[in-house]
Amino acid sequence: MTDERGIVEAALFSAGRPVSVEDLAKSTRIDVESVKGHVKALAADYTTRHSAVEIAAVGGKWTMQIRREFADRAQAFAPPEIDRDLLKTVTLIAYHQPVLQSDLGDMIGSKVYEHVQALVDLSLVNKRPSGRSFELTTTRYFVEFFGLKATDREGIRRLLAEQAGVKFTPKPAAVSGPAGPTPEGAVPAGDPGGGGNDSSQDRPGQPITDG
């Protein structure tokens, strides 16, 4: 496979949607006629290999997709889609965590209830009672879902600040107080491994701790 063909293949894979030859040419800086040839050659190559993935023409554009006969079985592993508003909300939670639902409501308004429940249902956010409100934190699945390199709360905040181009200010350490009840599925402070053979730390809804 030529370097140009590999670039076109990578562009189709990254796009995740049908793309025109013209857009491929523009993004890869390869002339249109060459892109046409590479796309057709790639489509033939995937067909010859009997791959579960194919490069197909869709409405005058090209896309890399799972073949129909494999689509149903693969669907179970497809990540859920998140709309723009929900993405903003989970970003706010990730940056300000731990954050009270009431404080988040001051930032985004009455849609806070709907958004928080949707994020809990997606296993991206964990909530536990805190006074008359709920304390919100991101889960370990949040890190996996968005492919973040950071795993602890401060690391996530630093990463989000860098991506937003704002100055990162570490949160002051929380003042120690009487130990309260540990929320279901949470890793107790000072015990990042969870102890014993309990596999709860691998569940998607597991909160991220500051360890």
PDB file of C-alpha atoms in Angstrom:
ATOM      1  CA  MET A   1       0.000   0.000   0.000  1.00  0.00           C
ATOM      2  CA  THR A   2       1.365   3.433  -0.937  1.00  0.00           C
ATOM      3  CA  ASP A   3       1.778   6.179   1.648  1.00  0.00           C
ATOM      4  CA  GLU A   4      -0.952   8.207  -0.079  1.00  0.00           C
ATOM      5  CA  ARG A   5      -3.367   5.287   0.016  1.00  0.00           C
ATOM      6  CA  GLY A   6      -2.677   4.769   3.702  1.00  0.00           C
ATOM      7  CA  ILE A   7      -3.399   8.448   4.352  1.00  0.00           C
ATOM      8  CA  VAL A   8      -6.732   8.209   2.527  1.00  0.00           C
ATOM      9  CA  GLU A   9      -7.594   5.056   4.469  1.00  0.00           C
ATOM     10  CA  ALA A  10      -6.780   6.786   7.759  1.00  0.00           C
ATOM     11  CA  ALA A  11      -8.913   9.779   6.767  1.00  0.00           C
ATOM     12  CA  LEU A  12     -11.908   7.548   6.020  1.00  0.00           C
ATOM     13  CA  PHE A  13     -11.469   5.751   9.327  1.00  0.00           C
ATOM     14  CA  SER A  14     -11.196   8.997  11.301  1.00  0.00           C
ATOM     15  CA  ALA A  15     -14.184  10.643   9.611  1.00  0.00           C
ATOM     16  CA  GLY A  16     -16.733   8.182  10.956  1.00  0.00           C
ATOM     17  CA  ARG A  17     -19.242   9.360   8.326  1.00  0.00           C
ATOM     18  CA  PRO A  18     -19.613   9.496   4.536  1.00  0.00           C
ATOM     19  CA  VAL A  19     -17.069  11.887   2.995  1.00  0.00           C
ATOM     20  CA  SER A  20     -16.853  13.240  -0.544  1.00  0.00           C
ATOM     21  CA  VAL A  21     -13.759  12.724  -2.667  1.00  0.00           C
ATOM     22  CA  GLU A  22     -13.325  16.497  -2.756  1.00  0.00           C
ATOM     23  CA  ASP A  23     -13.294  16.737   1.038  1.00  0.00           C
ATOM     24  CA  LEU A  24     -10.859  13.844   1.253  1.00  0.00           C
ATOM     25  CA  ALA A  25      -8.594  15.567  -1.250  1.00  0.00           C
ATOM     26  CA  LYS A  26      -8.745  18.814   0.709  1.00  0.00           C
ATOM     27  CA  SER A  27      -8.014  17.207   4.095  1.00  0.00           C
ATOM     28  CA  THR A  28      -5.236  14.930   2.828  1.00  0.00           C
ATOM     29  CA  ARG A  29      -3.738  17.435   0.354  1.00  0.00           C
ATOM     30  CA  ILE A  30      -3.824  14.781  -2.354  1.00  0.00           C
ATOM     31  CA  ASP A  31      -5.269  15.632  -5.773  1.00  0.00           C
ATOM     32  CA  VAL A  32      -8.859  14.567  -6.479  1.00  0.00           C
ATOM     33  CA  GLU A  33      -8.067  12.059  -9.234  1.00  0.00           C
ATOM     34  CA  SER A  34      -5.509  10.275  -7.058  1.00  0.00           C
ATOM     35  CA  VAL A  35      -7.970  10.147  -4.154  1.00  0.00           C
ATOM     36  CA  LYS A  36     -10.588   8.572  -6.434  1.00  0.00           C
ATOM     37  CA  GLY A  37      -8.117   5.886  -7.454  1.00  0.00           C
ATOM     38  CA  HIS A  38      -7.028   5.198  -3.887  1.00  0.00           C
ATOM     39  CA  VAL A  39     -10.599   4.936  -2.589  1.00  0.00           C
ATOM     40  CA  LYS A  40     -11.600   2.473  -5.316  1.00  0.00           C
ATOM     41  CA  ALA A  41      -8.465   0.412  -4.731  1.00  0.00           C
ATOM     42  CA  LEU A  42      -9.124   0.345  -0.977  1.00  0.00           C
ATOM     43  CA  ALA A  43     -12.744  -0.704  -1.530  1.00  0.00           C
ATOM     44  CA  ALA A  44     -11.610  -3.579  -3.751  1.00  0.00           C
ATOM     45  CA  ASP A  45      -8.912  -4.592  -1.268  1.00  0.00           C
ATOM     46  CA  TYR A  46     -11.359  -4.774   1.663  1.00  0.00           C
ATOM     47  CA  THR A  47     -13.744  -6.850  -0.465  1.00  0.00           C
ATOM     48  CA  THR A  48     -10.995  -9.263  -1.513  1.00  0.00           C
ATOM     49  CA  ARG A  49      -9.942  -9.772   2.118  1.00  0.00           C
ATOM     50  CA  HIS A  50     -13.527 -10.588   3.121  1.00  0.00           C
ATOM     51  CA  SER A  51     -13.087  -8.135   5.972  1.00  0.00           C
ATOM     52  CA  ALA A  52     -15.889  -7.355   8.435  1.00  0.00           C
ATOM     53  CA  VAL A  53     -15.239  -3.731   7.480  1.00  0.00           C
ATOM     54  CA  GLU A  54     -15.951  -2.304   4.037  1.00  0.00           C
ATOM     55  CA  ILE A  55     -15.410   0.943   2.169  1.00  0.00           C
ATOM     56  CA  ALA A  56     -18.675   1.716   0.432  1.00  0.00           C
ATOM     57  CA  ALA A  57     -20.162   4.449  -1.743  1.00  0.00           C
ATOM     58  CA  VAL A  58     -23.096   6.178  -0.029  1.00  0.00           C
ATOM     59  CA  GLY A  59     -24.952   8.911  -1.879  1.00  0.00           C
ATOM     60  CA  GLY A  60     -21.958   9.981  -3.923  1.00  0.00           C
ATOM     61  CA  LYS A  61     -19.640   9.882  -0.899  1.00  0.00           C
ATOM     62  CA  TRP A  62     -17.413   7.213   0.600  1.00  0.00           C
ATOM     63  CA  THR A  63     -17.465   5.727   4.084  1.00  0.00           C
ATOM     64  CA  MET A  64     -15.703   3.054   6.087  1.00  0.00           C
ATOM     65  CA  GLN A  65     -18.315   0.941   7.860  1.00  0.00           C
ATOM     66  CA  ILE A  66     -19.092  -2.491   9.268  1.00  0.00           C
ATOM     67  CA  ARG A  67     -20.593  -4.872   6.734  1.00  0.00           C
ATOM     68  CA  ARG A  68     -24.328  -5.378   7.119  1.00  0.00           C
ATOM     69  CA  GLU A  69     -24.001  -9.048   8.057  1.00  0.00           C
ATOM     70  CA  PHE A  70     -21.821  -8.117  11.053  1.00  0.00           C
ATOM     71  CA  ALA A  71     -23.566  -4.887  12.078  1.00  0.00           C
ATOM     72  CA  ASP A  72     -26.127  -6.357  14.490  1.00  0.00           C
ATOM     73  CA  ARG A  73     -23.558  -8.245  16.537  1.00  0.00           C
ATOM     74  CA  ALA A  74     -21.160  -5.311  16.632  1.00  0.00           C
ATOM     75  CA  GLN A  75     -23.839  -2.805  17.668  1.00  0.00           C
ATOM     76  CA  ALA A  76     -23.631  -3.889  21.304  1.00  0.00           C
ATOM     77  CA  PHE A  77     -20.108  -2.470  21.476  1.00  0.00           C
ATOM     78  CA  ALA A  78     -20.895   0.842  19.796  1.00  0.00           C
ATOM     79  CA  PRO A  79     -20.586   3.829  22.172  1.00  0.00           C
ATOM     80  CA  PRO A  80     -23.758   5.848  22.761  1.00  0.00           C
ATOM     81  CA  GLU A  81     -24.059   9.198  21.035  1.00  0.00           C
ATOM     82  CA  ILE A  82     -24.066  12.332  23.181  1.00  0.00           C
ATOM     83  CA  ASP A  83     -25.604  15.573  21.969  1.00  0.00           C
ATOM     84  CA  ARG A  84     -23.762  18.881  22.285  1.00  0.00           C
ATOM     85  CA  ASP A  85     -25.708  20.180  25.314  1.00  0.00           C
ATOM     86  CA  LEU A  86     -25.167  16.965  27.260  1.00  0.00           C
ATOM     87  CA  LEU A  87     -21.483  17.054  26.359  1.00  0.00           C
ATOM     88  CA  LYS A  88     -21.201  20.566  27.812  1.00  0.00           C
ATOM     89  CA  THR A  89     -22.875  19.423  31.027  1.00  0.00           C
ATOM     90  CA  VAL A  90     -20.615  16.418  31.581  1.00  0.00           C
ATOM     91  CA  THR A  91     -17.594  18.632  30.863  1.00  0.00           C
ATOM     92  CA  LEU A  92     -18.721  21.057  33.575  1.00  0.00           C
ATOM     93  CA  ILE A  93     -19.151  18.170  36.008  1.00  0.00           C
ATOM     94  CA  ALA A  94     -15.714  16.789  35.135  1.00  0.00           C
ATOM     95  CA  TYR A  95     -14.036  20.167  35.619  1.00  0.00           C
ATOM     96  CA  HIS A  96     -15.778  21.186  38.860  1.00  0.00           C
ATOM     97  CA  GLN A  97     -16.085  17.747  40.463  1.00  0.00           C
ATOM     98  CA  PRO A  98     -17.055  16.985  43.098  1.00  0.00           C
ATOM     99  CA  VAL A  99     -19.905  19.405  42.389  1.00  0.00           C
ATOM    100  CA  LEU A 100     -23.371  19.638  43.914  1.00  0.00           C
ATOM    101  CA  GLN A 101     -26.301  19.205  41.551  1.00  0.00           C
ATOM    102  CA  SER A 102     -27.749  22.446  42.952  1.00  0.00           C
ATOM    103  CA  ASP A 103     -24.569  24.342  42.013  1.00  0.00           C
ATOM    104  CA  LEU A 104     -24.595  22.777  38.557  1.00  0.00           C
ATOM    105  CA  GLY A 105     -28.209  23.935  38.245  1.00  0.00           C
ATOM    106  CA  ASP A 106     -27.034  27.508  38.835  1.00  0.00           C
ATOM    107  CA  MET A 107     -24.752  27.084  35.811  1.00  0.00           C
ATOM    108  CA  ILE A 108     -27.099  25.426  33.309  1.00  0.00           C
ATOM    109  CA  GLY A 109     -30.620  26.002  34.643  1.00  0.00           C
ATOM    110  CA  SER A 110     -33.579  23.648  35.028  1.00  0.00           C
ATOM    111  CA  LYS A 111     -32.280  21.172  32.437  1.00  0.00           C
ATOM    112  CA  VAL A 112     -29.832  19.999  35.116  1.00  0.00           C
ATOM    113  CA  TYR A 113     -32.216  17.259  36.308  1.00  0.00           C
ATOM    114  CA  GLU A 114     -32.725  15.792  32.838  1.00  0.00           C
ATOM    115  CA  HIS A 115     -29.034  16.031  31.964  1.00  0.00           C
ATOM    116  CA  VAL A 116     -27.767  14.474  35.194  1.00  0.00           C
ATOM    117  CA  GLN A 117     -30.169  11.550  34.910  1.00  0.00           C
ATOM    118  CA  ALA A 118     -29.152  10.974  31.281  1.00  0.00           C
ATOM    119  CA  LEU A 119     -25.461  10.987  32.238  1.00  0.00           C
ATOM    120  CA  VAL A 120     -26.108   8.598  35.135  1.00  0.00           C
ATOM    121  CA  ASP A 121     -27.991   6.286  32.758  1.00  0.00           C
ATOM    122  CA  LEU A 122     -24.968   6.372  30.426  1.00  0.00           C
ATOM    123  CA  SER A 123     -22.687   5.445  33.370  1.00  0.00           C
ATOM    124  CA  LEU A 124     -20.658   8.613  32.788  1.00  0.00           C
ATOM    125  CA  VAL A 125     -21.616  10.307  36.060  1.00  0.00           C
ATOM    126  CA  ASN A 126     -22.176   9.049  39.584  1.00  0.00           C
ATOM    127  CA  LYS A 127     -24.406  10.879  42.066  1.00  0.00           C
ATOM    128  CA  ARG A 128     -24.891  10.375  45.783  1.00  0.00           C
ATOM    129  CA  PRO A 129     -26.993  12.257  48.353  1.00  0.00           C
ATOM    130  CA  SER A 130     -25.287  15.255  49.935  1.00  0.00           C
ATOM    131  CA  GLY A 131     -27.480  17.275  52.268  1.00  0.00           C
ATOM    132  CA  ARG A 132     -30.498  18.469  50.319  1.00  0.00           C
ATOM    133  CA  SER A 133     -28.759  17.942  46.975  1.00  0.00           C
ATOM    134  CA  PHE A 134     -26.563  15.362  45.234  1.00  0.00           C
ATOM    135  CA  GLU A 135     -22.795  15.258  44.838  1.00  0.00           C
ATOM    136  CA  LEU A 136     -21.770  14.589  41.227  1.00  0.00           C
ATOM    137  CA  THR A 137     -18.535  12.998  40.041  1.00  0.00           C
ATOM    138  CA  THR A 138     -17.395  11.361  36.822  1.00  0.00           C
ATOM    139  CA  THR A 139     -16.890   7.605  36.615  1.00  0.00           C
ATOM    140  CA  ARG A 140     -14.005   5.517  35.371  1.00  0.00           C
ATOM    141  CA  TYR A 141     -16.076   4.761  32.296  1.00  0.00           C
ATOM    142  CA  PHE A 142     -16.054   8.522  31.576  1.00  0.00           C
ATOM    143  CA  VAL A 143     -12.277   8.309  31.153  1.00  0.00           C
ATOM    144  CA  GLU A 144     -12.567   5.278  28.860  1.00  0.00           C
ATOM    145  CA  PHE A 145     -15.444   6.751  26.846  1.00  0.00           C
ATOM    146  CA  PHE A 146     -13.601   9.964  25.997  1.00  0.00           C
ATOM    147  CA  GLY A 147     -10.170   8.320  25.726  1.00  0.00           C
ATOM    148  CA  LEU A 148      -8.576  10.575  28.335  1.00  0.00           C
ATOM    149  CA  LYS A 149      -5.010   9.959  29.462  1.00  0.00           C
ATOM    150  CA  ALA A 150      -5.726  11.344  32.933  1.00  0.00           C
ATOM    151  CA  THR A 151      -7.481   9.105  35.450  1.00  0.00           C
ATOM    152  CA  ASP A 152      -7.680  11.166  38.653  1.00  0.00           C
ATOM    153  CA  ARG A 153      -9.904  14.212  39.159  1.00  0.00           C
ATOM    154  CA  GLU A 154      -7.139  16.818  39.200  1.00  0.00           C
ATOM    155  CA  GLY A 155      -5.571  15.260  36.120  1.00  0.00           C
ATOM    156  CA  ILE A 156      -8.893  15.439  34.290  1.00  0.00           C
ATOM    157  CA  ARG A 157      -9.368  19.084  35.328  1.00  0.00           C
ATOM    158  CA  ARG A 158      -5.853  19.946  34.149  1.00  0.00           C
ATOM    159  CA  LEU A 159      -6.449  18.214  30.798  1.00  0.00           C
ATOM    160  CA  LEU A 160      -9.780  19.989  30.248  1.00  0.00           C
ATOM    161  CA  ALA A 161      -8.204  23.335  31.135  1.00  0.00           C
ATOM    162  CA  GLU A 162      -5.381  22.775  28.642  1.00  0.00           C
ATOM    163  CA  GLN A 163      -7.841  21.833  25.892  1.00  0.00           C
ATOM    164  CA  ALA A 164      -9.927  24.933  26.632  1.00  0.00           C
ATOM    165  CA  GLY A 165      -6.838  27.142  26.695  1.00  0.00           C
ATOM    166  CA  VAL A 166      -7.448  28.416  30.229  1.00  0.00           C
ATOM    167  CA  LYS A 167      -5.147  28.593  33.240  1.00  0.00           C
ATOM    168  CA  PHE A 168      -5.375  25.539  35.464  1.00  0.00           C
ATOM    169  CA  THR A 169      -5.875  26.207  39.165  1.00  0.00           C
ATOM    170  CA  PRO A 170      -5.682  23.145  41.434  1.00  0.00           C
ATOM    171  CA  LYS A 171      -8.555  22.742  43.863  1.00  0.00           C
ATOM    172  CA  PRO A 172      -7.618  23.153  47.540  1.00  0.00           C
ATOM    173  CA  ALA A 173      -7.417  19.896  49.454  1.00  0.00           C
ATOM    174  CA  ALA A 174     -10.637  18.959  51.190  1.00  0.00           C
ATOM    175  CA  VAL A 175     -10.668  19.283  54.982  1.00  0.00           C
ATOM    176  CA  SER A 176     -10.835  15.890  56.637  1.00  0.00           C
ATOM    177  CA  GLY A 177     -13.994  15.196  58.620  1.00  0.00           C
ATOM    178  CA  PRO A 178     -15.920  12.318  60.117  1.00  0.00           C
ATOM    179  CA  ALA A 179     -16.133   9.409  57.738  1.00  0.00           C
ATOM    180  CA  GLY A 180     -19.564   9.104  56.185  1.00  0.00           C
ATOM    181  CA  PRO A 181     -21.189   6.151  54.460  1.00  0.00           C
ATOM    182  CA  THR A 182     -19.412   4.977  51.338  1.00  0.00           C
ATOM    183  CA  PRO A 183     -21.677   5.215  48.243  1.00  0.00           C
ATOM    184  CA  GLU A 184     -22.491   1.925  46.582  1.00  0.00           C
ATOM    185  CA  GLY A 185     -19.745   0.902  44.143  1.00  0.00           C
ATOM    186  CA  ALA A 186     -17.267   3.543  45.374  1.00  0.00           C
ATOM    187  CA  VAL A 187     -13.679   2.733  46.328  1.00  0.00           C
ATOM    188  CA  PRO A 188     -13.081   3.755  49.982  1.00  0.00           C
ATOM    189  CA  ALA A 189     -10.382   6.384  50.517  1.00  0.00           C
ATOM    190  CA  GLY A 190      -6.972   4.821  51.018  1.00  0.00           C
ATOM    191  CA  ASP A 191      -8.085   1.556  49.417  1.00  0.00           C
ATOM    192  CA  PRO A 192      -7.744   2.104  45.638  1.00  0.00           C
ATOM    193  CA  GLY A 193      -7.733  -1.622  45.017  1.00  0.00           C
ATOM    194  CA  GLY A 194     -11.068  -2.216  46.696  1.00  0.00           C
ATOM    195  CA  GLY A 195      -9.621  -5.212  48.608  1.00  0.00           C
ATOM    196  CA  GLY A 196     -10.401  -8.905  48.331  1.00  0.00           C
ATOM    197  CA  ASN A 197     -11.921 -10.284  45.156  1.00  0.00           C
ATOM    198  CA  ASP A 198     -14.588  -7.586  44.770  1.00  0.00           C
ATOM    199  CA  SER A 199     -14.651  -6.597  41.095  1.00  0.00           C
ATOM    200  CA  SER A 200     -16.811  -3.497  41.622  1.00  0.00           C
ATOM    201  CA  GLN A 201     -13.886  -1.254  40.732  1.00  0.00           C
ATOM    202  CA  ASP A 202     -14.192  -2.427  37.122  1.00  0.00           C
ATOM    203  CA  ARG A 203     -17.849  -1.527  36.737  1.00  0.00           C
ATOM    204  CA  PRO A 204     -18.629   1.373  34.381  1.00  0.00           C
ATOM    205  CA  GLY A 205     -20.368   3.374  37.135  1.00  0.00           C
ATOM    206  CA  GLN A 206     -17.334   3.350  39.423  1.00  0.00           C
ATOM    207  CA  PRO A 207     -16.514   6.892  40.624  1.00  0.00           C
ATOM    208  CA  ILE A 208     -13.023   8.235  40.042  1.00  0.00           C
ATOM    209  CA  THR A 209     -11.222   8.864  43.312  1.00  0.00           C
ATOM    210  CA  ASP A 210      -8.515  11.395  44.016  1.00  0.00           C
ATOM    211  CA  GLY A 211      -5.954   8.721  44.890  1.00  0.00           C
TER     212      GLY A 211
END
